[in-house]
């Protein structure tokens, strides 16, 4: 009994079928879907069976299942393991005689065993017995597959199944299963005929490649046949000593003492005398028979292999018997003790002698046949050798294998394994002559596949059925017994330029009347027929036959029959490359009724639209080459008519020439481009003043400390709504300025008075920047007093007075004006009080030490008035607050005081900031009312934010909106492209999307639409501010330009999209896109979804595979359109008769939807996140490694039955177990060994890493970048997650909530919330190392493989050293990929540097390379910048951090590129 057969068996590199499916394989599957057939091919039949089983399971009723029949237990075991590695989501059962099925005497047991089973693999006899006893019904089977169906003759169990149970039901029109026969050769005897009989027995037609013989001959390599002749063995004068002794013992053995005879005598029964007499006469007892068989086999070994072999064989048999060693399925423990004692006494003289099995024999000790074999192995066994030797007896297998392993000519070059047949009769006693231990061969075939062994010596059991890795040398140690054996053995030499060697004796060659001669002629004739057929094909293909052509009149491009195949291959080569998937067209062929002409059909890769995926030639041709050209011609014309090839008959690129040019310039675009100077609306204001239009007024409310001051702001235009303005007078004080428009009444005051008041206010602060007598300011300000009182108020506050007039008894500095020191050219000060001090005092003498008789005088306590004009930005932290500045004392006799109260002057100090605020608002309003008028923005500040670059140093910038807009753009372009071009494959979609979302195209859009003139790239500079005069503004100015980076231009477009999304969702985003990207016909997302839903394959729930219903539970969504789920599961490599496309288009859309969901969740989080952290979080949550992990971790538990070991056929025969199934188990693919290996090996890594990664995700405080990098899942693990997201989105009528439900069960959104709420560390180790290293240069040195010493220490794999400023910090070994090596090394380096920070060498910053910052203002003093330079430095630090976020933004893209192929993983995740 084997192990429980429930879970898919772990994959190895066995059954390595060709990665590209052959045309005849696909044709066989398609043929078998409609009729019973026999597939008679020498290569790929197991793969055909696998594809056929999958297709049947997807169309049969849920209660039916498939039964796969094998002639031997070994073959059944191998096929079971193969199917288990590829059919993950169905339960497969293996049933053989070793399972004790003969003891399952109740139907209930069989029902339990077959419960929920979809595929049964068994020997023929198991099914026959089950049918005979009524345990299984033929009608319950959907498909019955006969492997090695040439056995279906006469009384064979395979034929009895058909004759007794299939044909009677079929004649009565009772439902019977489909039949598929598999055979490398349908021959049943030495005659070439006999095929018709097998077809009749199986009720099937043979499909031995009659329709595509030429292609099969090309793919199935014909080996070079070679005959080796050896002389007959020379008679040995005397037998080897051990053999002579054995023969003597047998001849002298007294049968009267045999345990069997003794037992008969001691029982005393009367009828025993006859049995005793027969035993004495015939010597037919178990002990006598064992010694006789040992003698016979020893003689045979001596004659075939030589005296050394005979000695070794005898001593090995005796040693095994004496030590009771296991040699077969049972051991010698089953012997009767009397029989054992009898044999031990008989063999006693032989135990002390025997051959030295470790010594290489000389030529004289070997037979000529063996010496010839050694010569052959010596000549052929070079590098790359993979050989198979067929021998007749099991003893010869063991002896020859031992000889090769120790002989001086072969031991150093050949690693040998053995393989013999097994028996399912488990009640027999072991035979003494048996030397082969079948337990030693369990890994033999795997060893050959993996290169651990390069030679297998086997009996005829390896002729048929059992999968053997392709070999390049097959040697027949004896002549093949019949034509079938000849063909099957020849089929084992599959490799190109292989050899098929047959060893024959001289005696045979002399005997011309021997039967073998005729058989050999048949063999040679068949072989030569194949070769002549190939020569005929080549000759016919060189003959011109017919012509076809196609011409595009608009361009003159044309297609000929001769060019069609090349064009089609070129078109397919440009399809999106996917590992394990077919990239080239697959051709198949059919012949006409006379089998003289051929027609071809071509099937394009699964990523191609189903309407043009299959094309058939329009004519019949003499050769397959011409038929193939015809099919390619028709396929290419179909591609052109479907719009998948342009008018030049070339694969599509962007059709718009300007767009194409922009796309081609993406990589070579300049970093800076000239754009329009920022739009100024002040000339429009000046024109409105001149036109004498209506005056509008706004109340400006200053909240300073606990006081509120109201002003009136007057303009000739209605100002847009202005947000509250925050001003920073010092580190601790924040002044709020609010704006309230006075509606309903226009301002009717005298403008000249308002102008005078404004000039007075500004002159009190900025007199060095303006002329007092110049009139015509663009915007006017005045205190909010009665209009009729303004003139009087103006007269009272105009001018100055001596400081001696200050009321020193009640000093209230806000009621006092600015103090000006006339001795210092009128330097302005803020008055804060009066203090009496000595008229003359030594500066070094403390004031308190002044004597009591010294005369005191009043002095003004003042502080210097700030020269700042920029109060929009807070002061840097390293500046001393103004409140701590030492007060200054001025004599009132040298000072004057402004009549204008300081409160008015202080408010006037903020007018430049207000003017800037108004200017931005006017520009935003103009943008919204013109370029963006169709969007109808409600929140204008969103637009202001979107057009403000970080370089402007405002309190806001476009970065967070650009983060959101980038995601919105991806969703809209993905949906619209898929809906507009429903037949475009993912390659075209990605190409066009890349062009649309490229920074170059978006930058071009900003310039073409005029958005560039609204972008704020430079901030408000108080140093350069001057009052605006209408006279100046009305003067015509020459057109100016500025340089702006293309990245900024593109980012602003995306930021406007983000603003539109926040303001009104995707409808407003699409309105913006219609403005910026008019080349795309934009439609609503709901309309796009409707289109995508309609183009899905029509839903037919009855055809939905029953076993996929578990997946709907797993993903928490019940599909209304089941075909969408099948499409989401279909890998590009999938083959089969259904029309379901691959998941690539859905994955393209799902990537955008996932990005949108995660981006919105991060963007809308209640905590204030920096833009770099937003990028890091999104990258962490959508990268391919993370998606693959959560997809593998999330599973559904399926209950399966198993056969426990050591069962006794009881009612409780089966036991239940819970099997986890994840999304990847349901993926539909080609079942190639490479893909199955990738799944199995990655799952093994997942099992190893899952506890640590899950612990980090659930309880850790840092994202497990390194562990996920070690997982290195293949891309399809994450692709299938994204394709399911898109399928849910389309099926749920565009419900993001349904998609979020799937992301929740996967654990993505719960982790996202945890990372957001708890502020988890998500910085990638390489990026973090760059921060920890400061301004040091980080370098990674990766070596693909360790040197010899490292390999000896178990350090093979990628090695990585990390250097900071040429100082080695850390080194790691044994990484599987370059990315893993660099990530692990960075993590180790961080640990080292945190423990030893002294190893970081801090270099001085190179200020020479820094550009002078234009925002640093200078009022003419050397230390009065009030922290603006420090502010700029702080902004530079922020910008550096943002540049780092750009790196994080690309991590998921980099990972996706790296993981298509482990071998190609050579780049860095971060730069």
Coordinates of C-alpha atoms in Angstrom, one line a residue, residues 1007-1366:
X1007 CA 2.2 72.8 -23.3
X1008 CA -0.4 72.2 -26.0
X1009 CA -3.4 73.1 -23.8
X1010 CA -1.7 76.1 -22.2
X1011 CA -1.7 74.6 -18.7
X1012 CA 2.0 75.5 -18.5
X1013 CA 1.3 79.2 -18.0
X1014 CA -0.7 78.5 -14.9
X1015 CA 2.0 76.4 -13.1
X1016 CA 3.5 78.1 -10.0
X1017 CA 7.1 77.0 -10.0
X1018 CA 8.7 79.9 -8.0
X1019 CA 7.4 81.0 -4.7
X1020 CA 6.6 84.4 -3.3
X1021 CA 9.8 86.4 -2.7
X1022 CA 9.4 89.2 -0.2
X1023 CA 12.8 90.6 -1.1
X1024 CA 11.7 91.4 -4.6
X1025 CA 8.2 92.6 -3.9
X1026 CA 7.3 96.0 -5.2
X1027 CA 3.9 97.8 -5.3
X1028 CA 1.9 97.2 -8.6
X1029 CA 0.9 100.3 -10.5
X1030 CA -1.8 100.3 -13.2
X1031 CA 0.3 102.5 -15.4
X1032 CA 3.1 99.9 -15.5
X1033 CA 0.7 97.0 -15.9
X1034 CA -1.0 98.5 -18.9
X1035 CA 2.2 98.8 -20.8
X1036 CA 2.8 96.0 -23.3
X1037 CA 5.4 93.6 -22.3
X1038 CA 7.5 91.3 -24.6
X1039 CA 6.6 87.6 -24.4
X1040 CA 8.7 85.8 -21.8
X1041 CA 9.5 82.2 -21.3
X1042 CA 10.9 80.1 -18.4
X1043 CA 12.5 76.7 -18.1
X1044 CA 10.5 74.0 -16.4
X1045 CA 11.3 70.4 -16.1
X1046 CA 9.2 68.0 -18.1
X1047 CA 8.6 66.0 -14.9
X1048 CA 6.9 69.0 -13.3
X1049 CA 4.7 69.6 -16.4
X1050 CA 3.6 65.9 -16.4
X1051 CA 3.1 65.9 -12.6
X1052 CA 0.9 68.9 -12.8
X1053 CA -1.4 67.3 -15.3
X1054 CA -1.7 64.2 -13.0
X1055 CA -2.2 66.5 -10.0
X1056 CA -5.1 68.2 -11.8
X1057 CA -6.6 64.8 -12.4
X1058 CA -6.2 64.0 -8.7
X1059 CA -7.9 67.3 -7.8
X1060 CA -10.8 66.4 -10.2
X1061 CA -11.1 63.0 -8.5
X1062 CA -11.3 64.6 -5.0
X1063 CA -13.7 67.2 -6.2
X1064 CA -16.1 65.0 -8.1
X1065 CA -14.8 61.5 -8.7
X1066 CA -14.1 59.8 -12.0
X1067 CA -16.6 61.8 -14.1
X1068 CA -14.6 64.9 -13.5
X1069 CA -11.3 63.0 -14.1
X1070 CA -12.6 62.0 -17.5
X1071 CA -13.6 65.6 -18.2
X1072 CA -10.0 66.6 -17.6
X1073 CA -8.7 63.8 -19.7
X1074 CA -10.8 64.9 -22.6
X1075 CA -9.0 68.3 -22.4
X1076 CA -5.5 67.0 -22.0
X1077 CA -5.5 63.8 -24.0
X1078 CA -8.0 64.4 -26.8
X1079 CA -6.6 61.6 -29.0
X1080 CA -8.4 59.1 -26.8
X1081 CA -12.1 58.8 -27.1
X1082 CA -12.9 58.9 -23.4
X1083 CA -16.0 57.1 -22.1
X1084 CA -17.4 56.7 -18.6
X1085 CA -16.2 53.8 -16.6
X1086 CA -19.7 52.4 -16.4
X1087 CA -20.0 52.4 -20.2
X1088 CA -16.6 50.8 -20.5
X1089 CA -17.5 48.1 -18.0
X1090 CA -20.7 47.3 -20.0
X1091 CA -18.6 46.9 -23.1
X1092 CA -16.2 44.6 -21.4
X1093 CA -19.0 42.6 -19.9
X1094 CA -20.6 42.1 -23.3
X1095 CA -17.5 40.9 -25.0
X1096 CA -16.9 38.3 -22.4
X1097 CA -17.6 34.8 -23.6
X1098 CA -21.4 34.2 -23.3
X1099 CA -22.1 32.7 -19.9
X1100 CA -23.1 29.1 -19.6
X1101 CA -23.2 28.0 -16.0
X1102 CA -23.7 24.4 -17.0
X1103 CA -20.3 24.4 -18.7
X1104 CA -18.6 25.9 -15.6
X1105 CA -16.3 23.2 -14.1
X1106 CA -17.8 22.1 -10.9
X1107 CA -14.4 21.9 -9.0
X1108 CA -14.0 25.7 -9.6
X1109 CA -16.9 26.5 -7.4
X1110 CA -14.5 26.2 -4.4
X1111 CA -12.6 29.2 -5.9
X1112 CA -15.7 31.4 -5.7
X1113 CA -15.9 30.6 -2.0
X1114 CA -12.2 31.3 -1.6
X1115 CA -12.4 34.8 -3.2
X1116 CA -15.7 35.7 -1.6
X1117 CA -17.5 36.4 -4.8
X1118 CA -20.2 34.5 -6.7
X1119 CA -19.8 35.2 -10.4
X1120 CA -22.9 35.9 -12.5
X1121 CA -20.7 35.6 -15.6
X1122 CA -18.7 32.5 -14.9
X1123 CA -16.6 32.9 -18.1
X1124 CA -14.9 35.9 -16.5
X1125 CA -13.6 33.7 -13.7
X1126 CA -12.3 31.1 -16.1
X1127 CA -10.5 33.9 -18.1
X1128 CA -9.0 35.2 -14.9
X1129 CA -7.6 31.7 -14.2
X1130 CA -6.2 31.0 -17.7
X1131 CA -2.4 31.3 -18.0
X1132 CA -1.1 32.3 -21.5
X1133 CA 0.4 28.8 -21.8
X1134 CA -3.0 27.1 -21.4
X1135 CA -4.0 24.8 -24.3
X1136 CA -7.3 23.3 -25.0
X1137 CA -10.3 23.4 -27.3
X1138 CA -12.2 26.2 -25.5
X1139 CA -12.1 29.8 -26.6
X1140 CA -11.3 31.3 -23.2
X1141 CA -8.6 33.9 -23.6
X1142 CA -5.6 34.3 -21.3
X1143 CA -5.8 36.4 -18.2
X1144 CA -3.4 39.0 -19.5
X1145 CA -6.0 41.6 -20.4
X1146 CA -7.7 41.2 -17.1
X1147 CA -4.4 41.4 -15.3
X1148 CA -3.7 44.7 -17.2
X1149 CA -6.9 46.1 -15.8
X1150 CA -6.6 44.5 -12.3
X1151 CA -3.2 46.1 -11.8
X1152 CA -4.9 49.6 -12.3
X1153 CA -7.9 48.8 -10.1
X1154 CA -5.7 47.5 -7.3
X1155 CA -3.5 50.5 -7.5
X1156 CA -6.6 52.8 -7.3
X1157 CA -8.0 51.1 -4.3
X1158 CA -4.7 51.2 -2.4
X1159 CA -3.9 54.7 -3.5
X1160 CA -7.3 56.0 -2.3
X1161 CA -7.0 54.3 1.0
X1162 CA -3.6 55.8 1.6
X1163 CA -4.6 59.2 0.3
X1164 CA -7.7 59.4 2.4
X1165 CA -6.3 58.2 5.6
X1166 CA -7.0 60.4 8.6
X1167 CA -3.4 60.9 9.5
X1168 CA -1.3 63.4 7.7
X1169 CA 1.2 61.4 5.6
X1170 CA 4.2 62.7 3.7
X1171 CA 4.1 62.0 0.0
X1172 CA 7.3 59.8 0.2
X1173 CA 5.5 57.7 2.8
X1174 CA 2.5 57.4 0.6
X1175 CA 4.6 56.1 -2.2
X1176 CA 6.4 53.6 0.1
X1177 CA 3.1 52.3 1.5
X1178 CA 1.6 51.8 -2.0
X1179 CA 4.7 50.1 -3.2
X1180 CA 4.7 47.8 -0.2
X1181 CA 1.0 46.9 -0.7
X1182 CA 0.9 46.3 -4.4
X1183 CA 4.3 44.8 -5.3
X1184 CA 4.4 41.4 -6.9
X1185 CA 6.1 39.6 -4.0
X1186 CA 3.5 40.7 -1.5
X1187 CA 0.6 39.9 -3.8
X1188 CA 2.0 36.4 -4.5
X1189 CA 2.5 35.8 -0.8
X1190 CA -1.0 36.8 0.3
X1191 CA -2.4 34.8 -2.6
X1192 CA -0.5 31.7 -1.4
X1193 CA -1.4 32.2 2.2
X1194 CA -5.1 32.6 1.7
X1195 CA -6.7 29.2 1.1
X1196 CA -9.9 27.3 1.4
X1197 CA -10.0 23.9 3.2
X1198 CA -11.3 21.1 1.0
X1199 CA -12.1 17.7 2.6
X1200 CA -10.6 14.8 0.7
X1201 CA -10.5 11.1 1.3
X1202 CA -7.4 9.0 1.4
X1203 CA -6.4 5.4 1.7
X1204 CA -4.6 4.9 5.0
X1205 CA -1.7 2.5 5.1
X1206 CA -2.2 -1.1 6.4
X1207 CA -5.9 -1.2 5.8
X1208 CA -7.7 -4.5 5.9
X1209 CA -10.6 -3.9 3.6
X1210 CA -12.9 -2.8 6.4
X1211 CA -15.9 -0.6 6.0
X1212 CA -13.9 2.4 7.3
X1213 CA -11.4 2.0 4.5
X1214 CA -11.1 5.7 3.7
X1215 CA -10.1 8.5 6.0
X1216 CA -10.8 12.2 5.5
X1217 CA -8.2 15.0 5.5
X1218 CA -8.3 18.7 5.0
X1219 CA -6.4 20.0 2.0
X1220 CA -5.6 23.7 1.5
X1221 CA -6.2 25.1 -1.9
X1222 CA -5.1 28.6 -2.9
X1223 CA -5.8 30.6 -6.0
X1224 CA -2.7 29.4 -7.8
X1225 CA -3.9 25.8 -7.5
X1226 CA -6.8 26.7 -9.8
X1227 CA -4.7 28.3 -12.5
X1228 CA -5.3 26.7 -16.0
X1229 CA -2.0 26.2 -17.8
X1230 CA -0.1 24.1 -20.2
X1231 CA 1.1 21.6 -17.6
X1232 CA 4.7 21.9 -18.7
X1233 CA 7.2 20.4 -16.3
X1234 CA 8.9 23.7 -16.0
X1235 CA 5.8 25.5 -14.8
X1236 CA 4.9 22.8 -12.4
X1237 CA 8.4 22.9 -11.1
X1238 CA 8.1 26.6 -10.6
X1239 CA 4.9 26.2 -8.7
X1240 CA 6.2 23.4 -6.5
X1241 CA 9.6 25.0 -5.7
X1242 CA 8.0 28.4 -4.9
X1243 CA 5.4 26.7 -2.7
X1244 CA 8.2 24.9 -0.9
X1245 CA 9.9 28.3 -0.2
X1246 CA 6.5 29.6 0.9
X1247 CA 6.0 26.8 3.4
X1248 CA 9.5 27.6 4.8
X1249 CA 9.0 31.4 5.0
X1250 CA 5.3 31.7 5.8
X1251 CA 5.6 31.7 9.6
X1252 CA 8.2 34.5 9.7
X1253 CA 6.5 36.6 7.0
X1254 CA 3.0 36.2 8.6
X1255 CA 4.5 37.1 12.0
X1256 CA 6.0 40.3 10.6
X1257 CA 2.7 41.2 8.9
X1258 CA 0.6 40.5 12.0
X1259 CA 2.8 41.6 14.8
X1260 CA 5.9 43.2 13.4
X1261 CA 6.8 46.9 13.3
X1262 CA 8.5 46.7 9.9
X1263 CA 7.5 45.5 6.4
X1264 CA 9.3 42.1 5.6
X1265 CA 11.1 43.3 2.5
X1266 CA 13.9 40.8 2.8
X1267 CA 11.8 37.8 3.5
X1268 CA 9.5 38.5 0.6
X1269 CA 12.6 39.0 -1.7
X1270 CA 13.8 35.5 -0.7
X1271 CA 10.4 34.1 -1.6
X1272 CA 11.0 35.1 -5.3
X1273 CA 7.6 34.0 -6.6
X1274 CA 7.1 33.8 -10.3
X1275 CA 5.1 36.5 -11.9
X1276 CA 2.0 34.4 -12.5
X1277 CA 1.4 34.1 -8.7
X1278 CA 0.7 37.9 -8.5
X1279 CA -0.8 38.1 -12.0
X1280 CA -3.7 35.8 -11.1
X1281 CA -4.6 38.0 -8.1
X1282 CA -4.8 41.1 -10.3
X1283 CA -6.8 39.3 -13.0
X1284 CA -9.3 38.1 -10.4
X1285 CA -9.7 41.7 -9.2
X1286 CA -10.5 42.8 -12.7
X1287 CA -13.0 39.9 -13.2
X1288 CA -14.8 40.8 -10.0
X1289 CA -14.9 44.5 -11.0
X1290 CA -16.5 43.7 -14.4
X1291 CA -18.9 41.1 -13.0
X1292 CA -20.0 43.3 -10.1
X1293 CA -21.0 46.2 -12.3
X1294 CA -18.0 48.2 -11.4
X1295 CA -18.2 47.8 -7.7
X1296 CA -15.0 48.7 -6.0
X1297 CA -16.5 47.4 -2.7
X1298 CA -16.7 43.9 -4.2
X1299 CA -13.0 44.2 -5.1
X1300 CA -12.2 45.5 -1.6
X1301 CA -14.0 42.5 -0.2
X1302 CA -11.6 40.2 -2.0
X1303 CA -8.6 42.3 -0.9
X1304 CA -9.9 42.0 2.6
X1305 CA -10.0 38.2 2.7
X1306 CA -6.5 38.2 1.2
X1307 CA -5.4 40.3 4.1
X1308 CA -4.1 43.2 2.0
X1309 CA -6.5 45.9 3.3
X1310 CA -6.2 44.8 7.0
X1311 CA -2.5 45.1 6.7
X1312 CA -2.8 48.4 4.9
X1313 CA -4.9 49.8 7.8
X1314 CA -2.5 48.5 10.3
X1315 CA 0.5 50.0 8.5
X1316 CA -1.4 53.3 8.3
X1317 CA -2.7 53.4 11.8
X1318 CA 0.5 52.3 13.5
X1319 CA 3.0 54.0 11.3
X1320 CA 4.9 50.8 10.4
X1321 CA 8.4 51.0 9.0
X1322 CA 8.1 50.3 5.3
X1323 CA 11.3 51.7 4.0
X1324 CA 13.2 49.3 1.7
X1325 CA 16.5 48.2 3.2
X1326 CA 18.5 49.6 0.2
X1327 CA 16.8 52.9 0.5
X1328 CA 17.2 52.9 4.3
X1329 CA 20.9 52.1 3.9
X1330 CA 21.3 55.2 1.7
X1331 CA 19.8 57.3 4.5
X1332 CA 21.9 55.7 7.3
X1333 CA 25.0 56.1 5.2
X1334 CA 24.4 59.9 5.1
X1335 CA 26.2 61.4 2.2
X1336 CA 28.5 58.4 1.8
X1337 CA 28.5 56.5 -1.5
X1338 CA 26.9 53.0 -1.3
X1339 CA 28.2 50.3 -3.6
X1340 CA 27.0 46.7 -4.1
X1341 CA 29.4 44.1 -5.4
X1342 CA 27.6 41.0 -6.5
X1343 CA 29.3 37.7 -7.6
X1344 CA 27.0 35.3 -9.5
X1345 CA 28.6 32.2 -7.9
X1346 CA 31.0 31.8 -5.0
X1347 CA 34.5 30.5 -5.8
X1348 CA 35.5 26.9 -5.1
X1349 CA 36.3 27.5 -1.5
X1350 CA 33.0 29.1 -0.8
X1351 CA 31.1 26.2 -2.5
X1352 CA 32.9 23.8 -0.3
X1353 CA 31.7 25.8 2.7
X1354 CA 28.1 25.6 1.5
X1355 CA 28.2 29.2 0.3
X1356 CA 27.3 28.7 -3.3
X1357 CA 24.8 31.1 -4.9
X1358 CA 25.0 34.9 -5.2
X1359 CA 27.4 36.7 -2.9
X1360 CA 27.1 40.4 -2.2
X1361 CA 29.4 42.8 -0.5
X1362 CA 28.3 46.3 0.6
X1363 CA 30.7 49.2 0.6
X1364 CA 30.2 52.7 2.0
X1365 CA 32.8 55.1 0.7
X1366 CA 34.9 52.1 -0.4

